[in-house]
XYZ file of C-alpha atoms in Angstrom:
562
model
C -0.126 -0.139 0.093
C 1.313 3.387 -0.935
C 0.170 6.393 0.719
C 1.249 9.805 -0.690
C 0.853 13.164 0.895
C 1.828 16.612 -0.547
C 2.665 18.567 2.654
C 4.478 17.901 5.733
C 1.310 18.519 7.757
C -0.517 15.741 5.746
C 2.499 13.341 6.124
C 2.566 13.547 9.987
C -1.158 12.850 10.195
C -0.536 9.499 8.536
C 2.730 8.829 10.177
C 1.496 8.791 13.531
C -0.441 5.855 12.672
C 2.642 3.836 11.639
C 4.804 1.162 13.566
C 8.072 -0.229 13.005
C 9.010 2.439 10.699
C 12.063 2.396 8.402
C 13.439 4.540 5.663
C 13.769 3.412 2.412
C 15.204 5.270 -0.611
C 14.303 4.648 -4.195
C 16.929 4.679 -6.991
C 15.876 8.405 -8.156
C 16.758 9.328 -4.516
C 13.283 9.726 -3.096
C 13.100 8.990 0.512
C 9.827 7.156 1.906
C 8.990 5.963 5.332
C 7.785 2.293 5.397
C 5.970 0.839 8.268
C 2.889 -0.872 9.393
C -0.391 0.067 10.703
C -1.174 -1.989 14.127
C -4.253 -4.099 13.773
C -4.314 -4.031 10.042
C -2.549 -6.472 7.397
C -1.150 -3.771 5.101
C 2.487 -2.444 4.970
C 2.463 1.175 4.058
C 5.075 3.108 2.081
C 4.468 6.802 3.006
C 6.028 9.660 0.637
C 5.553 13.407 0.784
C 5.399 14.476 -2.862
C 5.510 18.551 -2.505
C 2.755 20.720 -4.113
C 1.634 20.611 -7.647
C 0.200 17.883 -9.998
C 3.525 17.483 -11.805
C 5.467 16.768 -8.655
C 3.016 14.544 -7.395
C 3.106 12.519 -10.544
C 6.767 12.289 -10.747
C 7.023 10.900 -7.430
C 3.772 8.491 -7.738
C 5.068 6.637 -11.024
C 8.496 5.228 -9.738
C 7.141 4.515 -6.071
C 4.328 2.094 -7.432
C 6.940 0.398 -9.638
C 9.320 0.112 -6.824
C 6.957 -1.316 -4.146
C 4.663 -3.236 -6.682
C 1.861 -1.451 -5.180
C -1.242 -3.091 -4.910
C -3.078 0.079 -4.043
C -2.501 3.777 -3.557
C -4.230 6.522 -1.352
C -3.524 10.120 -1.967
C -4.337 11.580 1.502
C -4.515 15.585 2.729
C -6.055 18.830 2.491
C -8.282 20.711 -0.167
C -10.196 23.856 -0.055
C -13.997 23.714 -0.449
C -15.937 25.583 -3.296
C -19.206 24.715 -2.136
C -21.013 26.254 0.821
C -22.486 22.775 2.167
C -18.937 21.591 2.687
C -17.611 22.937 5.962
C -14.192 23.018 7.260
C -12.918 19.660 8.810
C -15.388 17.777 6.550
C -13.774 14.986 4.344
C -13.922 14.690 0.555
C -13.360 11.365 -1.062
C -12.983 12.138 -4.941
C -15.840 10.383 -6.889
C -14.401 12.085 -9.962
C -10.973 14.349 -10.385
C -11.275 16.791 -12.898
C -7.875 18.346 -14.400
C -9.538 21.746 -14.749
C -6.717 23.203 -17.116
C -7.613 21.109 -19.905
C -9.297 22.992 -22.782
C -9.300 25.492 -25.651
C -9.204 29.227 -25.455
C -9.712 31.497 -28.356
C -11.428 34.573 -29.173
C -14.776 33.048 -28.462
C -13.755 32.412 -24.868
C -12.700 29.065 -23.075
C -14.226 25.628 -24.065
C -13.324 22.902 -21.705
C -11.867 19.512 -22.721
C -12.582 17.726 -19.410
C -9.638 15.091 -18.407
C -11.499 13.133 -15.754
C -10.551 10.216 -13.658
C -12.988 7.989 -11.599
C -12.342 5.389 -9.093
C -13.414 1.708 -9.723
C -16.690 0.533 -8.894
C -15.503 -1.725 -6.051
C -13.547 1.116 -4.589
C -16.315 3.257 -4.966
C -18.451 0.604 -2.815
C -15.720 0.494 -0.213
C -15.918 4.335 0.299
C -19.650 4.145 0.649
C -19.558 1.073 3.167
C -16.813 2.970 5.011
C -18.970 5.983 5.356
C -22.042 4.270 6.629
C -20.109 1.781 9.108
C -18.154 3.552 12.054
C -16.188 5.874 9.826
C -14.330 7.558 12.401
C -13.071 4.258 14.422
C -9.669 5.543 13.590
C -9.931 9.009 15.027
C -8.696 9.179 18.577
C -11.325 10.027 21.250
C -9.397 13.224 22.444
C -9.240 14.411 18.606
C -13.042 14.335 18.191
C -14.850 17.599 17.528
C -18.200 17.914 19.282
C -19.841 17.522 15.857
C -18.236 14.869 13.923
C -17.041 15.798 10.218
C -19.360 14.702 7.444
C -17.878 12.532 4.649
C -18.648 13.469 0.967
C -18.004 11.307 -1.806
C -18.169 14.039 -4.544
C -15.956 15.168 -7.658
C -13.018 17.287 -6.918
C -11.105 19.731 -9.395
C -7.476 19.787 -9.573
C -4.890 22.116 -10.981
C -1.777 24.139 -10.308
C -3.296 27.206 -9.014
C -3.814 27.933 -5.480
C -7.226 29.620 -5.511
C -7.598 32.345 -2.934
C -10.914 33.685 -3.944
C -14.114 32.130 -5.131
C -14.574 35.194 -7.405
C -11.500 34.871 -9.193
C -11.404 33.693 -13.040
C -10.236 30.203 -12.396
C -12.974 29.908 -9.629
C -15.345 30.987 -11.930
C -14.237 28.757 -14.619
C -14.528 25.632 -12.360
C -18.230 26.349 -11.478
C -19.038 27.049 -15.071
C -17.521 23.966 -16.398
C -16.852 21.397 -13.531
C -20.294 22.531 -11.713
C -20.481 19.284 -9.457
C -17.213 19.724 -8.095
C -17.140 20.525 -4.330
C -13.181 20.751 -3.618
C -9.986 21.874 -5.157
C -6.539 20.838 -4.773
C -3.335 21.010 -6.612
C -2.124 17.227 -6.735
C -4.979 14.922 -7.360
C -4.864 14.864 -11.118
C -1.207 14.066 -11.543
C -1.204 11.076 -8.869
C -4.428 9.774 -10.755
C -2.763 10.080 -14.074
C 0.504 8.203 -12.702
C -1.841 5.524 -11.128
C -3.883 5.045 -14.344
C -0.522 3.732 -15.956
C -0.869 0.695 -13.539
C -4.186 -0.852 -14.283
C -4.031 -3.170 -11.320
C -3.367 -0.472 -8.924
C -6.577 0.601 -6.972
C -6.560 4.515 -6.224
C -8.761 6.930 -3.981
C -8.117 10.578 -3.551
C -9.173 11.363 0.187
C -9.195 15.046 1.304
C -9.856 16.915 4.367
C -11.199 20.406 4.118
C -8.804 23.086 5.421
C -10.244 26.338 3.789
C -12.925 27.579 1.925
C -11.038 28.530 -1.212
C -11.317 32.048 -0.197
C -9.242 35.153 1.463
C -9.823 33.811 5.080
C -7.441 30.786 3.915
C -4.496 32.225 5.689
C -6.501 32.572 9.196
C -7.825 29.361 8.881
C -4.520 27.640 8.626
C -3.264 29.775 11.517
C -5.798 28.566 13.541
C -4.905 24.763 13.054
C -7.393 23.849 10.044
C -4.753 22.023 8.136
C -4.142 19.898 11.033
C -7.382 19.118 11.752
C -8.251 18.353 8.138
C -5.407 16.159 7.533
C -6.060 14.138 10.621
C -9.487 13.612 9.509
C -8.283 12.501 6.184
C -5.839 10.033 7.778
C -8.643 8.738 10.020
C -10.862 8.056 6.946
C -8.066 6.464 4.915
C -7.252 4.149 7.563
C -11.110 3.114 7.843
C -11.232 2.278 4.307
C -7.927 0.347 4.701
C -9.752 -1.391 7.218
C -11.984 -3.335 4.704
C -9.486 -3.357 1.583
C -8.280 -6.662 0.807
C -5.178 -7.475 -1.215
C -6.062 -7.778 -5.030
C -6.907 -11.459 -5.966
C -8.004 -12.622 -2.207
C -11.412 -12.982 -1.688
C -12.975 -11.361 1.354
C -13.536 -14.108 3.196
C -11.527 -17.294 2.130
C -13.405 -20.371 1.826
C -12.329 -23.988 1.520
C -12.425 -25.332 -1.761
C -12.579 -28.929 -2.917
C -12.598 -31.857 -0.392
C -11.461 -31.180 3.307
C -8.262 -33.429 2.947
C -6.427 -34.019 -0.152
C -3.781 -36.669 -0.278
C -1.206 -35.923 -3.156
C 1.406 -38.643 -3.468
C 2.680 -41.224 -5.532
C 5.809 -43.135 -6.689
C 9.001 -41.064 -6.630
C 7.274 -38.137 -4.904
C 9.024 -36.076 -2.278
C 6.934 -34.154 -0.093
C 10.044 -32.885 1.860
C 11.026 -30.993 -1.248
C 8.093 -29.006 -1.665
C 6.889 -25.658 0.164
C 4.675 -25.859 3.226
C 1.970 -23.919 1.732
C 1.806 -25.853 -1.483
C 2.061 -29.499 -0.559
C -0.540 -31.864 1.087
C 1.785 -34.180 3.088
C 4.321 -32.994 6.024
C 6.657 -35.320 7.505
C 7.448 -34.737 11.305
C 9.949 -37.085 12.636
C 9.273 -39.780 9.879
C 5.437 -39.596 10.390
C 3.383 -38.234 7.637
C 0.214 -35.657 8.032
C -2.160 -34.792 5.421
C -2.763 -31.079 5.033
C -6.467 -29.848 5.337
C -6.609 -26.340 3.703
C -9.200 -24.484 5.631
C -10.315 -20.607 5.585
C -8.631 -17.614 7.331
C -5.356 -18.726 9.198
C -5.841 -22.179 9.383
C -3.014 -22.630 6.771
C -0.258 -20.187 7.426
C 3.454 -19.493 7.380
C 5.106 -16.453 8.794
C 8.737 -15.115 9.488
C 9.675 -12.848 12.348
C 13.482 -12.356 12.192
C 15.262 -15.496 12.461
C 12.082 -17.470 13.575
C 9.643 -19.335 11.072
C 6.267 -20.262 12.368
C 3.908 -22.629 10.236
C 0.521 -24.125 11.237
C -2.139 -26.050 9.698
C -5.154 -28.391 10.334
C -3.821 -32.052 9.430
C -5.131 -35.549 9.424
C -3.227 -38.252 11.226
C -3.344 -41.276 9.076
C -2.735 -43.442 12.210
C -6.161 -43.980 13.364
C -5.010 -45.424 16.550
C -3.851 -41.925 17.690
C -6.079 -39.642 19.752
C -8.559 -38.101 17.187
C -8.077 -38.464 13.437
C -7.221 -34.890 13.101
C -4.762 -32.611 14.685
C -3.763 -28.772 14.953
C 0.074 -28.904 13.925
C 2.067 -26.062 14.824
C 5.948 -25.746 14.151
C 8.576 -23.262 15.020
C 12.007 -23.168 13.479
C 15.027 -20.987 14.314
C 17.099 -20.222 11.428
C 20.061 -19.544 13.542
C 20.979 -21.288 16.834
C 19.957 -19.285 19.735
C 22.617 -16.846 21.220
C 23.612 -16.934 24.875
C 21.280 -18.617 27.712
C 19.119 -15.803 28.764
C 16.943 -15.222 25.534
C 13.386 -16.140 25.090
C 13.362 -19.655 23.367
C 10.361 -19.953 20.967
C 10.980 -23.744 20.718
C 10.644 -24.009 24.422
C 7.379 -22.011 24.182
C 5.814 -25.065 22.484
C 7.016 -27.474 25.138
C 5.483 -25.283 27.531
C 2.155 -24.833 25.895
C 1.799 -28.567 25.883
C 2.435 -28.556 29.466
C -0.435 -25.934 30.019
C -2.844 -28.052 28.007
C -2.225 -31.092 29.981
C -2.911 -29.105 33.235
C -5.449 -26.555 32.401
C -7.828 -28.964 30.486
C -6.647 -27.603 26.895
C -6.848 -29.847 23.753
C -5.185 -33.052 23.846
C -1.573 -33.516 22.980
C -1.200 -35.804 19.992
C 2.480 -35.089 19.213
C 5.364 -33.377 20.709
C 8.793 -33.264 19.213
C 11.714 -31.069 19.117
C 14.546 -31.877 16.564
C 17.655 -29.441 16.441
C 16.277 -25.931 15.500
C 12.674 -27.152 14.841
C 10.045 -27.908 17.425
C 6.459 -29.325 16.306
C 3.315 -29.533 18.410
C 0.073 -31.183 17.482
C -2.944 -30.820 19.547
C -6.131 -32.964 18.973
C -8.847 -31.496 16.589
C -12.113 -32.935 16.574
C -13.654 -34.706 13.980
C -17.271 -34.493 12.457
C -18.354 -38.309 12.354
C -21.000 -37.598 9.888
C -19.010 -35.909 7.365
C -15.759 -37.602 8.134
C -13.632 -34.082 8.097
C -12.294 -31.907 10.999
C -15.290 -29.833 12.715
C -15.320 -26.514 11.644
C -14.568 -23.287 13.484
C -16.612 -20.156 14.872
C -15.651 -18.640 11.664
C -18.038 -20.683 9.632
C -21.002 -20.020 12.140
C -20.754 -16.555 11.602
C -22.996 -15.408 8.435
C -21.658 -15.207 5.026
C -22.037 -12.557 3.705
C -21.462 -10.698 6.952
C -24.787 -9.758 8.660
C -25.943 -10.092 12.217
C -26.416 -13.524 13.398
C -29.871 -14.916 13.301
C -31.601 -15.981 16.709
C -30.405 -19.552 16.685
C -26.665 -18.845 15.716
C -26.630 -15.967 18.367
C -27.763 -18.447 20.901
C -25.069 -20.931 19.680
C -22.338 -18.350 19.812
C -23.135 -17.059 23.194
C -23.482 -20.637 24.903
C -20.383 -21.622 23.039
C -18.295 -18.614 24.353
C -19.250 -19.310 27.641
C -17.914 -22.820 27.523
C -14.453 -21.475 26.110
C -14.464 -19.037 28.982
C -14.274 -21.678 31.559
C -10.885 -22.880 30.372
C -9.874 -18.967 29.978
C -11.054 -18.398 33.602
C -8.684 -21.295 34.666
C -5.688 -19.634 32.794
C -6.673 -16.115 34.152
C -6.408 -17.827 37.636
C -2.896 -18.704 37.085
C -2.163 -15.166 35.655
C -1.827 -16.479 31.951
C -3.749 -15.263 28.870
C -4.645 -16.470 25.700
C -4.330 -12.907 23.813
C -4.996 -14.262 20.245
C -8.701 -15.345 20.244
C -10.592 -14.878 17.066
C -13.408 -16.866 15.156
C -10.836 -19.241 13.678
C -9.120 -19.891 17.252
C -12.292 -21.437 18.346
C -13.560 -25.104 17.329
C -17.328 -26.195 17.308
C -16.097 -29.542 19.051
C -18.846 -32.168 19.942
C -20.455 -31.559 21.928
C -19.092 -27.947 23.105
C -17.049 -25.303 21.707
C -13.274 -25.634 22.510
C -9.941 -23.618 22.116
C -7.881 -25.052 19.282
C -4.615 -24.097 21.145
C -3.552 -21.695 24.014
C -2.596 -18.842 21.814
C 0.214 -16.629 22.892
C -0.147 -18.064 26.749
C 3.453 -19.555 26.571
C 4.984 -16.530 24.946
C 5.719 -13.174 26.685
C 3.658 -10.207 25.815
C 4.978 -7.829 23.291
C 3.749 -4.426 21.746
C 1.941 -5.209 18.247
C 1.057 -8.750 19.096
C -1.886 -10.382 17.573
C -2.488 -7.851 14.652
C -6.065 -7.443 13.022
C -9.516 -6.719 14.185
C -9.439 -8.543 17.459
C -6.447 -6.827 18.984
C -7.019 -5.508 22.175
C -6.053 -1.905 22.763
C -3.200 -2.869 25.382
C -1.567 -4.875 22.525
C -1.097 -2.059 20.272
C 2.204 0.011 20.209
C 2.662 2.819 22.652
C -0.422 1.570 24.625
C 1.212 1.613 27.996
C -0.788 -0.973 29.432
C 0.390 -4.702 29.741
C -1.764 -7.645 28.128
C -3.281 -10.199 30.372
C -6.546 -11.869 31.324
C -8.465 -8.895 30.658
C -7.313 -9.091 27.026
C -9.242 -12.179 26.581
C -12.278 -10.527 28.045
C -11.717 -7.828 25.182
C -11.385 -10.432 22.490
C -14.395 -12.570 23.481
C -16.021 -9.356 23.489
C -14.867 -8.504 20.070
C -15.969 -11.785 18.599
C -19.604 -11.176 20.054
C -19.188 -7.784 18.446
C -18.823 -9.575 15.225
C -22.081 -11.690 15.910
C -24.299 -9.019 16.858
C -23.290 -6.356 14.190
C -22.131 -8.475 11.450
C -18.660 -6.467 11.416
C -15.309 -7.023 12.247
C -14.445 -4.536 15.088
C -11.470 -2.440 14.296
C -9.062 -0.670 16.694
C -10.995 1.484 19.159
C -14.590 -0.070 18.735
C -16.203 2.528 21.254
C -19.683 0.897 21.482
C -22.119 -0.697 19.445
C -24.131 1.136 16.840
C -27.788 0.620 17.526
C -28.918 0.446 13.894
C -26.178 -2.417 13.215
C -27.259 -4.500 16.244
C -29.314 -7.744 15.553
C -32.815 -7.388 16.391
C -32.538 -10.585 18.452
C -29.981 -9.391 20.693
C -31.259 -8.848 24.465
C -30.379 -5.684 25.978
C -28.362 -7.666 28.683
C -25.891 -8.923 25.965
C -25.448 -5.601 24.198
C -24.466 -4.036 27.665
C -22.258 -7.072 28.413
C -20.343 -6.642 25.068
C -20.020 -2.760 25.514
C -18.295 -3.595 28.954
C -16.029 -5.977 27.659
C -14.878 -3.780 24.954
C -13.918 -1.012 27.137
C -10.660 0.646 26.344
C -9.213 0.332 29.660
C -8.121 -2.915 30.889
C -9.189 -2.485 34.461
C -12.821 -1.364 33.489
C -13.845 -4.745 32.029
C -15.665 -7.380 33.812
C -13.529 -10.324 35.081
C -13.484 -13.632 33.131
C -15.938 -15.355 35.717
C -18.393 -12.477 35.434
C -18.390 -12.400 31.828
C -18.916 -16.252 31.847
C -21.776 -16.305 34.362
C -23.443 -13.563 32.505
C -22.932 -15.412 28.903
C -24.517 -18.361 30.583
C -27.630 -16.085 31.809
C -27.750 -14.678 28.173
C -27.716 -18.117 26.871
C -30.927 -19.006 28.767
C -32.787 -15.800 28.099
C -32.168 -16.382 24.398
C -33.427 -19.865 24.641
C -36.644 -18.834 26.507
C -37.538 -15.317 26.024
C -38.408 -13.426 22.783
C -35.954 -10.680 22.400
C -37.277 -7.042 22.471
C -37.945 -5.428 19.104
C -35.669 -2.724 18.103
């Protein structure tokens, strides 16, 4: 993801959201800050282009090529040319007019419009973000008494700084581009450069810092540029929350049979990559990969540590369960010294915690040199002959508030999961990686697929994504712990209640989006679990008992209509 800004104030508004920032120099000498946004999957390359369309285009083109960008956002400020657009509002360009295109003769000026428009999927993304919690990334202390409005309307872009709505340029825009509501000096150049790369999705997101009139200097001095840039950056992040990399479905679904065995004479499974083969050899024992949705088949690298995970079939039917949750940790280099954290030992410790606290059964534990492997029992569906599904599959597709029966199943199941989490909390341990794919629809009750991060020391930025608790983000100051599990169970319930994944800073449940089948007691419970301060959330025991009470209410009493 490339994010371009024209001015320093715009660059700072986006930069404050980045973590793990490093500087990258392009061959042409352009310097960019590259980092990630805690809670989101995107890596962001951030550049400051300087003003004018020409400069913006000259920076945009090589930046897209160097990073092989999937998408591009142009984020910053603009001036309003319509009276119904106020200072601090955000305008997302439904069109970008290059207003200098035309023919001038003794008959006057005849416009020859050069117009860029976003793709239909990107337009739909903007409309969805505008409807659904658009200001989730705007910090509470930066929220004005009246939230800014979001306009999805055309803007005009040229190289003239408009200081009066009575100027010739302003008159020409009103005459030839009458639906434009704002003006800037860079969007046309960025759009032209992005158009050269047909696969790059692009949006121009502009906060209104002035009214394109003589009061611009006074507005800027009063801090209007900082406010407008902050609002534009916050809405850009809201769009990013829903944007998926090109070619990846919004929700990955399993294809084909649950277990696929690809083997034969002369085939060497060990020679193939983890994410493409279907046979895994661990200590001379073969496991068959099950390619499920979400993060059920995954490989990642963190420095010198490679982590792999997958649902597998255990061919030996005499083992405990015919399916297992297989995780593997490999150190690229030996552990230096004796005082550092050993990620291989963490898997061994987790196996001990599972045995002691009633977690999943340990099918296999192996350590061979710089590689450790842990396989935990995964329940099988006796009717379908496949692994049972996760809570991920119980949530509606496409996303929508859960039906009464599903909501009862989710609440009842999470109460069962809370029993094990409560035992962990009594030992001052916490899972800290709860999400729908981490909860298995076991027979007869829901179970945890593993103990998450319980055997790993907390660190800033852990568990990125929509279920990340506030204390897990960079710079939060609070330490993750048992209250983190309360938040994450609340986040899963939020998903069931509203049909949406909670982003960072879920400040309550939007009433219009809550399922009409939800009792008021459940709505209050989720709101309490999602409190930003860990000390303000209920304890796990309190949450578990409340969920049991809500489950009984859902089973016996028709919920009130909203």
